[in-house]
Structures are given as structure tokens and as C-alpha cells.
Coordinates of C-alpha atoms and ligand atoms in Angstrom, one line a residue:
X1085 CA 24.4 2.2 23.3
X1086 CA 22.5 -0.9 23.6
X1087 CA 19.1 -1.5 24.3
X1088 CA 16.8 -4.5 25.1
X1089 CA 13.1 -4.9 25.2
X1090 CA 12.0 -7.8 27.3
X1091 CA 9.0 -9.9 27.2
X1092 CA 6.8 -8.0 24.9
X1093 CA 4.3 -9.5 22.5
X1094 CA 5.8 -8.5 19.2
X1095 CA 3.4 -8.0 16.3
X1096 CA 4.6 -7.4 12.8
X1097 CA 2.1 -8.0 9.7
X1098 CA 2.9 -11.8 9.6
X1099 CA 4.0 -12.9 13.2
X1100 CA 2.9 -12.6 16.6
X1101 CA 5.3 -13.9 19.4
X1102 CA 6.4 -13.2 23.1
X1103 CA 10.1 -12.5 22.7
X1104 CA 13.1 -10.2 23.6
X1105 CA 14.7 -7.4 21.3
X1106 CA 18.4 -6.7 21.4
X1107 CA 19.1 -3.4 19.8
X1108 CA 22.7 -2.0 19.3
X1109 CA 23.2 1.6 17.8
X1110 CA 20.2 2.3 15.4
X1111 CA 19.4 -1.3 14.4
X1112 CA 18.0 -4.4 15.9
X1113 CA 20.5 -7.2 16.5
X1114 CA 18.6 -10.1 17.8
X1115 CA 14.9 -11.4 18.6
X1116 CA 14.3 -14.3 20.4
X1117 CA 13.0 -15.7 23.6
X1118 CA 15.5 -14.8 26.6
X1119 CA 18.1 -13.4 24.9
X1120 CA 21.3 -13.5 26.7
X1121 CA 22.8 -10.2 25.8
X1122 CA 23.3 -7.4 28.4
X1123 CA 22.0 -4.0 27.4
X1124 CA 23.1 -0.7 28.6
X1125 CA 19.3 0.1 29.2
X1126 CA 16.4 -2.9 29.5
X1127 CA 12.7 -1.9 29.0
X1128 CA 10.5 -4.7 30.7
X1129 CA 7.4 -5.0 28.1
X1130 CA 5.7 -7.8 29.7
X1131 CA 2.0 -7.4 29.2
X1132 CA 2.5 -5.0 26.3
X1133 CA 2.3 -5.2 22.7
X1134 CA 5.5 -4.2 20.8
X1135 CA 4.8 -2.9 17.1
X1136 CA 7.0 -1.5 14.5
X1137 CA 7.0 2.3 14.5
X1138 CA 4.1 3.9 12.6
X1139 CA 4.5 5.4 9.4
X1140 CA 2.1 7.9 8.2
X1141 CA 3.0 8.7 4.4
X1142 CA 0.6 11.4 3.9
X1143 CA 1.3 14.6 6.0
X1144 CA 1.4 18.6 5.2
X1145 CA 4.0 20.2 7.5
X1146 CA 4.7 24.0 7.5
X1147 CA 2.9 23.8 3.8
X1148 CA 2.2 27.0 2.4
X1149 CA -1.8 26.5 1.4
X1150 CA -5.0 28.7 0.8
X1151 CA -3.1 31.7 1.8
X1152 CA -1.4 30.5 5.0
X1153 CA 0.8 27.7 6.3
X1154 CA -0.1 24.7 8.2
X1155 CA 0.0 25.1 11.5
X1156 CA 2.6 22.3 12.8
X1157 CA 6.0 22.9 11.6
X1158 CA 8.4 19.9 11.4
X1159 CA 9.4 19.8 14.9
X1160 CA 5.8 20.2 16.4
X1161 CA 4.3 17.9 13.7
X1162 CA 7.1 15.2 13.9
X1163 CA 7.3 15.5 17.7
X1164 CA 3.4 15.0 18.1
X1165 CA 3.6 12.0 15.5
X1166 CA 6.2 10.5 17.9
X1167 CA 3.9 11.1 21.1
X1168 CA 1.3 9.0 19.1
X1169 CA 3.7 6.1 18.2
X1170 CA 4.5 7.4 14.7
X1171 CA 8.1 7.3 13.9
X1172 CA 8.4 8.3 10.4
X1173 CA 6.2 10.8 8.0
X1174 CA 6.1 11.4 4.5
X1175 CA 5.6 15.2 3.7
X1176 CA 4.7 16.8 0.2
X1177 CA 7.0 19.1 -1.8
X1178 CA 4.5 21.3 -4.0
X1179 CA 5.9 22.7 -7.2
X1180 CA 5.0 26.1 -7.8
X1181 CA 3.6 26.4 -11.2
X1182 CA 6.1 27.9 -13.6
X1183 CA 9.4 26.7 -11.3
X1184 CA 11.4 23.8 -11.3
X1185 CA 10.8 20.5 -8.9
X1186 CA 14.2 21.3 -7.8
X1187 CA 13.5 24.9 -6.5
X1188 CA 10.8 23.4 -4.5
X1189 CA 13.0 20.8 -3.2
X1190 CA 15.5 23.3 -2.0
X1191 CA 12.3 25.5 -0.4
X1192 CA 11.0 22.6 1.4
X1193 CA 14.6 21.6 2.7
X1194 CA 15.0 25.1 3.7
X1195 CA 12.0 24.6 6.1
X1196 CA 12.6 21.0 7.1
X1197 CA 16.4 20.5 7.4
X1198 CA 17.6 20.3 10.8
X1199 CA 14.1 20.7 12.1
X1200 CA 12.7 17.1 12.4
X1201 CA 12.5 15.2 15.7
X1202 CA 11.2 12.1 14.0
X1203 CA 12.4 10.6 10.6
X1204 CA 10.7 12.0 7.3
X1205 CA 10.6 11.7 3.4
X1206 CA 9.1 13.8 0.7
X1207 CA 6.8 13.0 -1.9
X1208 CA 7.6 15.5 -5.0
X1209 CA 3.9 17.1 -6.2
X1210 CA 4.2 17.8 -9.8
X1211 CA 1.9 20.8 -10.8
X1212 CA 3.5 21.9 -13.8
X1213 CA 4.7 19.1 -16.0
X1214 CA 6.7 20.0 -19.2
X1215 CA 9.7 19.2 -21.0
X1216 CA 12.0 20.8 -18.4
X1217 CA 10.0 19.0 -15.3
X1218 CA 10.2 15.9 -17.3
X1219 CA 14.2 16.0 -17.2
X1220 CA 14.4 16.4 -13.6
X1221 CA 12.3 12.8 -12.8
X1222 CA 15.3 10.8 -13.0
X1223 CA 17.4 12.7 -10.9
X1224 CA 14.7 12.7 -8.1
X1225 CA 14.6 8.8 -8.1
X1226 CA 18.3 8.1 -8.7
X1227 CA 19.8 10.9 -6.6
X1228 CA 17.5 12.4 -4.0
X1229 CA 15.7 8.8 -3.2
X1230 CA 12.4 10.7 -3.8
X1231 CA 10.4 7.9 -5.8
X1232 CA 6.7 9.0 -5.6
X1233 CA 5.3 11.8 -7.5
X1234 CA 2.0 13.4 -6.1
X1235 CA -0.5 15.0 -8.8
X1236 CA -3.6 16.8 -8.1
X1237 CA -6.8 16.1 -10.4
X1238 CA -8.3 19.1 -8.6
X1239 CA -7.3 22.6 -7.1
X1240 CA -7.7 23.9 -10.7
X1241 CA -5.2 26.9 -11.3
X1242 CA -3.1 26.2 -8.4
X1243 CA -2.2 22.2 -8.3
X1244 CA -4.3 20.4 -10.9
X1245 CA -2.8 19.0 -14.0
X1246 CA -4.8 18.2 -16.7
X1247 CA -4.9 14.3 -18.2
X1248 CA -2.5 15.2 -20.9
X1249 CA 0.4 16.1 -18.4
X1250 CA -0.7 13.0 -16.2
X1251 CA -0.2 10.7 -18.8
X1252 CA 3.3 12.3 -20.0
X1253 CA 4.5 12.3 -16.2
X1254 CA 3.1 8.6 -15.7
X1255 CA 5.4 7.3 -18.5
X1256 CA 8.5 9.2 -17.4
X1257 CA 8.0 8.2 -13.9
X1258 CA 7.4 4.2 -15.2
X1259 CA 10.8 4.5 -17.2
X1260 CA 12.7 5.4 -13.8
X1261 CA 11.0 3.1 -11.5
X1262 CA 9.0 5.6 -9.8
X1263 CA 5.1 5.8 -8.4
X1264 CA 2.3 8.3 -8.9
X1265 CA 0.3 9.3 -6.1
X1266 CA -3.0 11.0 -6.7
X1267 CA -5.5 13.3 -5.3
X1268 CA -8.2 11.8 -7.1
X1269 CA -11.4 14.2 -7.5
X1270 CA -12.8 15.8 -10.5
X1271 CA -11.4 19.4 -10.3
X1272 CA -13.7 20.9 -13.1
X1273 CA -16.7 19.5 -11.6
X1274 CA -16.0 20.7 -8.1
X1275 CA -15.0 24.3 -9.4
X1276 CA -18.5 24.3 -10.8
X1277 CA -20.1 23.5 -7.7
X1278 CA -18.3 25.6 -5.7
X1279 CA -19.2 28.6 -8.2
X1280 CA -22.7 27.7 -8.5
X1281 CA -23.1 27.5 -4.6
X1282 CA -21.2 30.7 -3.9
X1283 CA -23.6 32.6 -6.5
X1284 CA -26.5 31.2 -4.7
X1285 CA -25.0 32.7 -1.5
X1286 CA -24.7 29.2 0.0
X1287 CA -21.4 29.8 2.1
X1288 CA -21.6 27.6 5.0
X1289 CA -19.2 24.5 5.6
X1290 CA -21.8 22.3 4.7
X1291 CA -21.5 23.5 1.0
X1292 CA -17.9 22.5 1.0
X1293 CA -19.1 18.9 1.4
X1294 CA -21.9 19.3 -1.1
X1295 CA -19.4 21.0 -3.6
X1296 CA -17.6 17.4 -3.6
X1297 CA -20.2 14.8 -4.0
X1298 CA -19.1 11.1 -4.2
X1299 CA -19.2 11.0 -8.0
X1300 CA -16.6 13.6 -8.1
X1301 CA -14.4 10.9 -6.5
X1302 CA -15.4 7.9 -8.2
X1303 CA -15.1 9.3 -11.8
X1304 CA -11.6 10.8 -11.0
X1305 CA -10.4 7.2 -9.3
X1306 CA -11.7 5.3 -12.6
X1307 CA -9.9 7.7 -14.8
X1308 CA -6.8 7.6 -12.9
X1309 CA -6.7 3.9 -12.8
X1310 CA -7.5 3.7 -16.6
X1311 CA -4.5 5.8 -17.1
X1312 CA -2.3 3.9 -14.9
X1313 CA -3.1 0.8 -16.8
X1314 CA -2.7 2.4 -19.9
X1315 CA 0.8 3.8 -19.2
X1316 CA 1.9 0.5 -17.0
X1317 CA 2.6 3.2 -14.3
X1318 CA 2.4 2.3 -10.5
X1319 CA -0.7 4.3 -8.9
X1320 CA -1.4 4.9 -5.6
X1321 CA -4.7 7.0 -4.6
X1322 CA -4.3 9.1 -1.7
X1323 CA -7.4 9.7 0.7
X1324 CA -9.9 7.4 -0.9
X1325 CA -13.0 8.2 1.3
X1326 CA -16.1 6.3 -0.7
X1327 CA -17.9 3.4 -1.8
X1328 CA -17.9 4.7 -5.5
X1329 CA -13.9 5.4 -5.8
X1330 CA -13.5 2.1 -4.2
X1331 CA -15.5 0.1 -6.6
X1332 CA -13.3 1.9 -9.5
X1333 CA -10.3 0.1 -7.8
X1334 CA -11.9 -3.0 -7.2
X1335 CA -13.0 -3.0 -11.1
X1336 CA -9.3 -2.5 -11.9
X1337 CA -8.5 -5.7 -10.1
X1338 CA -10.8 -7.3 -12.6
X1339 CA -8.1 -6.8 -15.5
X1340 CA -5.5 -7.9 -12.9
X1341 CA -4.4 -4.3 -12.3
X1342 CA -3.4 -3.2 -9.0
X1343 CA -3.9 0.2 -7.9
X1344 CA -2.5 1.1 -4.4
X1345 CA -5.3 2.7 -1.9
X1346 CA -4.9 4.9 1.2
X1347 CA -7.5 5.9 3.2
X1348 CA -7.5 8.3 6.2
X1349 CA -8.6 7.8 9.8
X1350 CA -11.2 10.2 9.8
X1351 CA -13.1 8.7 7.1
X1352 CA -13.1 5.7 8.7
X1353 CA -14.5 7.2 12.0
X1354 CA -16.1 10.3 11.3
X1355 CA -19.0 11.4 8.7
X1356 CA -20.5 14.4 7.1
X1357 CA -23.3 15.1 9.7
X1358 CA -20.6 17.2 11.6
X1359 CA -21.1 19.8 8.7
X1360 CA -24.3 20.6 9.9
X1361 CA -22.9 22.1 13.0
X1362 CA -22.8 25.9 11.4
X1363 CA -19.7 27.2 11.5
X1364 CA -17.9 24.6 13.8
X1365 CA -18.0 22.4 10.8
X1366 CA -15.1 24.3 9.6
X1367 CA -12.9 22.0 11.8
X1368 CA -13.3 19.1 9.6
X1369 CA -13.1 21.0 6.1
X1370 CA -11.0 19.2 4.5
X1371 CA -10.6 17.9 0.7
X1372 CA -12.4 15.3 -0.1
X1373 CA -15.0 15.8 2.8
X1374 CA -16.1 13.5 5.1
X1375 CA -18.6 11.3 3.6
X1376 CA -21.5 9.1 4.8
X1377 CA -21.6 6.1 7.6
X1378 CA -21.9 3.4 4.3
X1379 CA -18.7 4.8 3.2
X1380 CA -17.0 3.9 6.4
X1381 CA -18.3 0.3 6.2
X1382 CA -16.9 0.1 2.5
X1383 CA -13.6 1.4 3.7
X1384 CA -13.2 -1.0 6.6
X1385 CA -14.4 -3.9 4.5
X1386 CA -11.8 -2.6 2.1
X1387 CA -8.9 -3.0 4.3
X1388 CA -10.0 -6.7 5.0
X1389 CA -10.0 -7.3 1.5
X1390 CA -6.7 -6.0 0.5
X1391 CA -8.3 -3.4 -1.6
X1392 CA -6.9 -0.6 1.0
X1393 CA -3.3 -0.9 1.7
X1394 CA -2.7 2.1 4.0
X1395 CA -4.3 4.3 6.9
X1396 CA -2.7 7.7 6.8
X1397 CA -4.1 11.0 8.1
X1398 CA -3.4 13.9 5.5
X1399 CA -2.7 15.8 8.5
X1400 CA -2.8 19.3 7.6
X1401 CA -3.8 21.5 10.7
X1402 CA -4.9 25.2 11.0
X1403 CA -5.8 26.9 14.0
X1404 CA -9.1 28.1 14.8
X1405 CA -8.1 31.8 13.7
X1406 CA -6.9 30.4 10.6
X1407 CA -10.1 28.4 9.8
X1408 CA -12.1 32.0 10.5
X1409 CA -10.5 32.8 7.2
X1410 CA -13.5 31.0 5.6
X1411 CA -16.1 32.5 8.1
X1412 CA -18.4 34.2 5.4
X1413 CA -17.2 31.8 2.4
X1414 CA -16.7 28.0 2.9
X1415 CA -14.2 28.0 0.0
X1416 CA -11.7 30.3 1.6
X1417 CA -11.7 27.7 4.7
X1418 CA -8.3 26.2 4.7
X1419 CA -8.7 22.5 4.1
X1420 CA -7.2 19.9 6.6
X1421 CA -7.5 18.6 10.3
X1422 CA -5.0 17.7 12.7
X1423 CA -4.5 13.8 13.4
X1424 CA -0.9 12.9 13.1
X1425 CA -0.8 12.2 16.9
X1426 CA -4.2 10.3 17.0
X1427 CA -3.9 8.1 14.3
X1428 CA -2.3 4.8 15.9
X1429 CA -4.2 5.0 19.2
X1430 CA -7.8 5.7 17.2
X1431 CA -7.2 2.7 14.7
X1432 CA -6.1 0.5 17.4
X1433 CA -9.3 1.2 19.8
X1434 CA -11.8 1.7 16.8
X1435 CA -10.3 -0.8 14.5
X1436 CA -8.6 -3.9 16.7
X1437 CA -10.5 -3.5 19.9
X1438 CA -14.0 -3.5 18.1
X1439 CA -13.0 -6.6 16.0
X1440 CA -12.9 -4.7 13.0
X1441 CA -9.4 -5.6 11.8
X1442 CA -6.8 -8.2 13.4
X1443 CA -3.6 -7.1 15.0
X1444 CA -1.7 -8.2 12.1
X1445 CA -3.7 -6.2 9.8
X1446 CA -3.4 -3.2 12.1
X1447 CA 0.5 -3.2 11.8
X1448 CA 0.3 -3.7 7.9
X1449 CA -1.9 -0.7 7.4
X1450 CA -0.3 1.6 10.0
X1451 CA 3.3 0.7 8.9
X1452 CA 4.4 -2.2 7.1
X1453 CA 2.4 -1.5 3.6
X1454 CA 3.8 2.0 3.4
X1455 CA 7.3 1.2 3.6
X1456 CA 6.9 -1.6 1.1
X1457 CA 4.8 0.7 -1.5
X1458 CA 7.2 3.8 -0.9
X1459 CA 10.4 1.8 -0.9
X1460 CA 12.1 1.7 2.5
X1461 CA 11.3 -2.1 3.5
X1462 CA 12.7 -3.8 5.2
X1463 CA 14.4 -0.8 6.8
X1464 CA 11.4 0.6 7.8
X1465 CA 7.9 -1.0 8.6
X1466 CA 8.9 -4.1 10.7
X1467 CA 10.6 -5.8 13.3
X1468 CA 13.3 -7.9 12.0
X1469 CA 17.1 -8.4 12.6
X1470 CA 18.9 -5.7 10.4
X1471 CA 15.9 -3.1 10.4
X1472 CA 16.1 0.2 12.2
X1473 CA 14.9 -0.1 15.9
X1474 CA 11.9 1.8 15.4
X1475 CA 9.3 0.3 18.0
X1476 CA 6.3 1.4 19.9
X1477 CA 5.5 -0.4 23.2
X1478 CA 1.6 -0.2 23.7
X1479 CA -0.6 -1.0 26.6
X1480 CA -3.8 -2.5 24.7
X1481 CA -5.8 -2.1 28.1
X1482 CA -4.9 1.9 29.0
X1483 CA -8.2 4.2 28.7
X1484 CA -7.6 8.0 28.0
X1485 CA -9.3 10.4 26.2
X1486 CA -8.3 12.9 23.4
X1487 CA -8.4 16.5 24.1
X1488 CA -6.6 19.8 22.9
X1489 CA -5.6 20.4 26.5
X1490 CA -3.2 17.4 26.3
X1491 CA -2.0 16.8 22.8
X1492 CA 1.0 18.0 21.4
X1493 CA -0.1 19.1 17.9
X1494 CA 0.3 22.8 17.4
X1495 CA -3.6 23.5 16.8
X1496 CA -6.0 25.1 19.6
X1497 CA -8.5 22.1 18.9
X1498 CA -9.0 18.5 18.4
X1499 CA -10.9 17.0 15.5
X1500 CA -11.7 14.2 18.0
X1501 CA -12.2 16.2 21.4
X1502 CA -13.5 13.7 24.3
X1503 CA -13.1 10.7 22.2
X1504 CA -12.7 7.4 24.8
X1505 CA -9.9 5.3 23.7
X1506 CA -8.6 2.0 25.2
X1507 CA -5.0 1.2 24.3
X1508 CA -2.0 3.7 24.7
X1509 CA 1.4 4.3 23.3
X1510 CA 3.8 4.3 26.3
X1511 CA 7.5 4.1 24.9
X1512 CA 8.6 5.0 21.6
X1513 CA 12.0 4.1 20.2
X1514 CA 13.7 5.7 17.1
X1515 CA 16.6 4.1 15.5
X1516 CA 17.6 2.9 19.0
X1517 CA 17.1 5.8 20.9
X1518 CA 14.2 6.3 23.5
X1519 CA 12.0 9.0 22.0
X1520 CA 9.2 8.9 24.2
X1521 CA 8.9 7.8 27.7
X1522 CA 6.6 8.7 30.9
X1523 CA 4.8 11.1 28.5
X1524 CA 8.0 13.0 27.5
X1525 CA 9.8 13.3 24.4
X1526 CA 13.7 12.8 24.9
X1527 CA 14.7 13.5 21.5
X1528 CA 15.6 17.0 19.9
X1529 CA 15.1 18.4 16.5
X1530 CA 17.6 17.7 14.2
X1531 CA 17.6 13.9 15.4
X1532 CA 14.9 13.3 12.7
X1533 CA 16.8 11.9 9.5
X1534 CA 15.6 12.4 5.9
X1535 CA 14.9 8.6 4.7
X1536 CA 16.4 8.0 1.1
X1537 CA 14.2 5.6 -0.4
X1538 CA 14.8 2.7 -3.3
X1539 CA 12.8 2.2 -6.5
X1540 CA 9.3 1.1 -6.2
X1541 CA 8.6 -2.7 -6.5
X1542 CA 4.8 -3.7 -7.4
X1543 CA 4.6 -6.4 -4.8
X1544 CA 3.5 -5.9 -1.4
Ligands
DUC547 N1 -6.7 18.2 1.4 C1 -6.7 18.7 2.4 O1 -7.9 18.4 3.0 N2 -5.5 19.3 2.9 C2 -4.4 19.5 2.4 C3 -4.6 19.2 0.7 C4 -5.5 18.3 0.5 O2 -5.5 17.4 -0.6
ZN548 ZN1 -5.5 15.6 -1.4
ZN549 ZN1 -2.9 15.8 1.7

């Protein structure tokens, strides 16, 4: 099976050209003007932008969390991702404290194997680092192709590790060529503030926000950067939201240290005023919480300064009935919001169209940098001869609006209901197969493949 995409404006992280793409099987075979090859199927992309498939390296599908499961499973979540131009996601396996990493891998494979429509990988979240866990690290990197290890500096009693465990894990991960991802917020400070607000019967969603002030994140980001510097282990801060935390990363550059930073689309576009809407604010209860307008400006600037490399989602949807678990107590609202389907279009409309980022930067932060940082470039994250044919054909002029009535995520509200966007994903190709066309998904569950990743290079 071969496919030609003719006359599109092809944008990669470092190029911009009108040309044809010839795909044979799963990979790109040729790129050039007026290619002579005849393909089984031809798509006319004149007037359209052509991007590498989006990569969202931070999603939680079918995840057991806070007494329930995130409402998108591997099928609905990866399909919704494809509708939004994201051809690959990286999900998180959570070790259960007291159990092994491999037991968790088996559990996560049980839910994901054969169920994905789009491509996927896992980060391994280490919640209990000890001599037994330590002995498993090498196997993950060398045999399983899982080279990134997530750590939580918060969620005490369930997911959090202490600094002693963090240092031990960093040394082991560094030894084998991996990377540490971190949820960097100060768990003890947050626990204290949650308990205080509950004791004072301050139980509305607003107090979720007030229990995680900026300083809880700035402090943890700096501490994490220090530990990463000390051990020499590459570090990646997930869902960074605010000026204080980004300043910690900026300061680390003064000693020639690189800490990779991911922000998420919601922190660029939404702010904490949404928590003032009584219980409706539960739709945006996530950790870290939404911040202030000044933080949004810092994050956009951070992208352009090369301090923020990735825009992900932390997609962790819960239906309204699940959010109601915290009706009388903000600390019981399952944390997370839906965005896997909206990320690429929101970032284009609000970022590129509003002149905040260039087209090349868009591709960099929505796809290429994640592929590089997480060890799968140039197989993923670019349009080049030999790369997987993961391609998005995008109409930069089409106007549309976001609604739960039309989205494909398994959740009964949208965090962006009524947002008017310019720019729409029209056709998506995953490893040479047309995945999305005319608003239909043409692939079935089971097509999505687990992507084994390579040891991590610091260069991006
Ligand atoms: N934050 C969320 O909002 N949800 C899932 C996990 C996390 O850290
Ligand atoms: Zn997190
Ligand atoms: Zn997360």
C-alpha cells in the first residue's frame, strides 16, 4: 500500500517547504517537488499545512486514581487523540507501593494490550524505591524500551517518594542511560494546607487551588533541579505551571544545567478565576492547579526562550458523576481534566494564529521535542525519509468550536466548551494508514503499537 500527499506546505521543527510526500508501507520514502511516483491513494494537500503527527507525552488512560478510574480507556483515549492530530501518546504506569515495577507493567499491559487505536508508550512511575526496585531499572531501559521514570514529590502516602529515594533512583537511572520525570510540588506543604482548609470547613474547589500555592511548586522545582545536578541524571519537569518554578529552571542554566520542561495546554490558556464558579470549578481541579494570567505570559515566553520544550495535556478525564465524589470536600474531587483531543488545535489557534509562537516552534513543542527527549527521534516527531509516516493535514483557515456534544473523548463535559478556534485537523495518517478522514476514524483498536524507545540523549 502506498500513499502520496501532494502539494502541502510541510512544516517541521526546522523547515518549511511546499512539496509532495511519498509513503510506502509504514514509512516515508521520498519528499520533493512533483514526485513522479504513482501511489495507490493520493491526497491533495494544496493550501493545507502538513505537520508530523502530534506526540502527547503526558496522558493517563484507564488509570486507577483517587478511588476511581480515568474515564477514557486506551481505545477511546487514543482515538480521540487521533481526531485531534495526536498520533502517539505516552501514558504512565503506577507502581503500587510494596509491589514490583514489573507487576505494575503487567497490570498496565493487561488494560492496554490490543486496545490502542493510536501509537503509545509508557513512563514507569516509581512510587516505592528500594533494593528490589533498583534491580528492575536496567531491565526496563534495556529490554522493555521504557527509558523514562516518573516520580512524585507530592501525593503523600500513595505516590510520593522522599528525597533519599529520589537520589537513589537518579543514580541508578543515570547509570543505565534513562531520564527522570517529576511531578514537582512540595507534598508536605500541600498536605498541611489541605488539612488546614478542611479543619476550617473550607471545602469548595477554590480551596484545592489555595492549598497548592505557587511556592509549593517553585520550591520543589528548585530542589529537583539541585538533585538532578548533583547526580548528573537528566531531569524533565512535567506540567510546570508558574513563574516561580520556571525561574528555578532558568537559574539552573547559569551553571550550564539543562532541565527539560513540559507545560500543558491548560496552563497556557486557562486561569484560576475558574475556581470561583462554585462547584463547577471541579471541572478544572487538577494538580498543580491553574494559575494566574502572569504565569501564562511567563510560560509563552519560556517556550520562545527554549526553557519550555514540550506542550502536553496531563489528560486525565473524569465524568461529572466522578467529579461529584468531591461535592462536599475538594480533596476528594478526582484530579484531572480532558484535553487529549483539543491540544493541537488549541495550540495552533491560540499560539500560532495569535502570533505567540511560530509554525516551526509549534511543531517543536507539539511533537519533535518529545520524540527527541524520550528517545524515539527520528522514527517519530518529524517528516523525513525513513521516519514513520505519522502525518497531520491541517486547514489553517477553517473555523470551528469545541463542545462536549461533538468531541470524541469519553467524558460528558468539555473544559473548553464554546471556545472558537481557527485551524482544524482534516486528515491524519498513522504509519502509512489513513486514520482520520471526513471526520471519521478509519482505524480499529489494536492498530496502535507500543513504541520501544532508546536510551536518552541530552541534546535536543
Ligand atoms: N495531576 C492530575 O491532575 N491528574 C493526574 C495526576 C496529576 O498529577
Ligand atoms: Zn502530576
Ligand atoms: Zn499526570
